[in-house]
Amino acid sequence: MTITNKTTLAELISLGIIKPAQLDTWNRRLERGAEKRQDSLSQERCNQAVAFYLGMTYKPGIKNKFRKKPVEKALLSSGISRSMMDKSIKHLVELGHLVNNADEVNNQCHTRHWIPEAE
């Protein structure tokens, strides 16, 4: 027998080339892929919500520093968790839309963020 594009999974199993348990493994991989795509979409929406909230709530400049906790509490009712918000803030810092003092403090609890002033 020759394996072609028309060879069915049942034939491959009967020939002993794949095991029936392999089908479960492939289905779990498909589910994980779908979950990752959904998580990525949720995180993108969270990024937009956090950016909108920060832009509406805080003015640019170092004098308008803020902690994460008030942002977390404000967005919790919208279904945004702390970890999602942390990822969003980290993403905004990477893009340069937010600045923080993380390199100046020893304790992460003392980290403050602010929106940079336009140059």
Coordinates of C-alpha atoms in Angstrom, one line a residue:
M1 CA 0.0 0.0 0.0
T2 CA 1.1 3.6 -0.7
I3 CA 0.2 6.6 1.4
T4 CA -1.4 9.4 -0.6
N5 CA -3.4 12.5 0.0
K6 CA -6.5 10.4 -0.1
T7 CA -5.4 8.0 2.6
T8 CA -7.8 8.2 5.6
L9 CA -6.9 8.4 9.2
A10 CA -8.7 5.1 9.8
E11 CA -6.3 3.4 7.2
L12 CA -3.3 5.0 8.9
I13 CA -4.4 3.7 12.3
S14 CA -5.1 0.2 10.9
L15 CA -1.6 0.1 9.4
G16 CA -0.1 1.1 12.7
I17 CA 1.4 4.3 11.4
I18 CA -0.4 6.5 13.9
K19 CA -2.1 5.5 17.2
P20 CA -5.7 6.4 18.0
A21 CA -4.5 8.5 21.0
Q22 CA -2.7 10.8 18.5
L23 CA -6.1 12.1 17.4
D24 CA -6.8 13.3 20.9
T25 CA -3.4 15.0 21.0
W26 CA -4.1 16.8 17.7
N27 CA -7.5 18.0 18.9
R28 CA -6.0 19.4 22.1
R29 CA -3.5 21.3 20.0
L30 CA -6.3 22.7 17.9
E31 CA -8.1 23.8 21.1
R32 CA -5.0 25.4 22.6
G33 CA -4.4 27.3 19.3
A34 CA -8.0 28.6 19.4
E35 CA -7.6 29.6 23.1
K36 CA -4.3 31.5 22.3
R37 CA -6.0 33.4 19.5
Q38 CA -8.9 34.3 21.8
D39 CA -6.5 35.4 24.6
S40 CA -4.5 37.5 22.1
L41 CA -7.7 39.2 20.9
S42 CA -8.8 39.8 24.5
Q43 CA -5.4 41.3 25.4
E44 CA -5.5 43.6 22.3
R45 CA -8.9 44.9 23.5
C46 CA -7.5 45.3 27.0
N47 CA -4.6 47.3 25.6
Q48 CA -7.0 49.7 23.9
A49 CA -9.2 50.0 27.0
V50 CA -6.2 50.7 29.3
A51 CA -4.8 53.3 26.8
F52 CA -8.2 55.0 26.5
Y53 CA -8.7 55.1 30.3
L54 CA -5.2 56.5 31.0
G55 CA -5.6 59.1 28.3
M56 CA -8.9 60.2 29.6
T57 CA -7.8 60.2 33.3
Y58 CA -4.3 61.4 33.5
K59 CA -2.6 64.4 31.9
P60 CA 0.9 64.3 30.3
G61 CA 3.9 65.2 32.5
I62 CA 5.9 63.8 35.3
K63 CA 3.9 65.7 37.8
N64 CA 0.9 63.5 37.0
K65 CA 2.4 60.2 38.1
F66 CA 0.1 57.3 38.9
R67 CA 0.2 53.8 40.4
K68 CA -1.3 50.7 38.9
K69 CA -3.7 50.0 41.8
P70 CA -6.2 52.8 41.0
V71 CA -6.2 51.8 37.3
E72 CA -6.7 48.2 38.3
K73 CA -9.7 49.0 40.5
A74 CA -11.3 51.3 37.9
L75 CA -11.0 48.7 35.1
L76 CA -11.9 45.6 37.2
S77 CA -15.6 46.3 36.7
S78 CA -15.0 46.1 32.9
G79 CA -13.6 42.6 33.2
I80 CA -9.9 43.5 32.9
S81 CA -7.8 41.6 35.3
R82 CA -4.6 42.8 37.0
S83 CA -2.4 40.6 34.9
M84 CA -4.0 41.8 31.6
M85 CA -3.6 45.4 32.8
D86 CA 0.0 44.8 33.7
K87 CA 0.7 43.4 30.2
S88 CA -1.1 46.5 28.7
I89 CA 1.0 49.0 30.7
K90 CA 4.2 47.1 29.9
H91 CA 3.2 47.2 26.2
L92 CA 2.5 51.0 26.4
V93 CA 5.9 51.5 28.1
E94 CA 7.6 49.5 25.3
L95 CA 5.9 51.7 22.7
G96 CA 7.0 54.8 24.5
H97 CA 3.4 56.0 25.3
L98 CA 4.2 55.7 29.0
V99 CA 7.3 56.2 31.1
N100 CA 8.1 54.8 34.5
N101 CA 10.7 55.1 37.2
A102 CA 11.3 51.4 37.6
D103 CA 15.1 51.8 37.1
E104 CA 15.3 54.3 39.9
V105 CA 13.4 52.4 42.7
N106 CA 14.4 49.3 44.6
N107 CA 10.9 48.1 45.3
Q108 CA 8.4 47.5 42.5
C109 CA 5.7 48.9 44.8
H110 CA 7.2 52.3 44.4
T111 CA 7.1 52.2 40.6
R112 CA 5.1 55.1 39.2
H113 CA 4.1 55.7 35.6
W114 CA 3.2 58.8 33.7
I115 CA 2.4 60.0 30.1
P116 CA 5.4 61.7 28.6
E117 CA 4.9 65.3 27.5
A118 CA 4.9 66.0 23.8
E119 CA 8.1 67.4 22.5

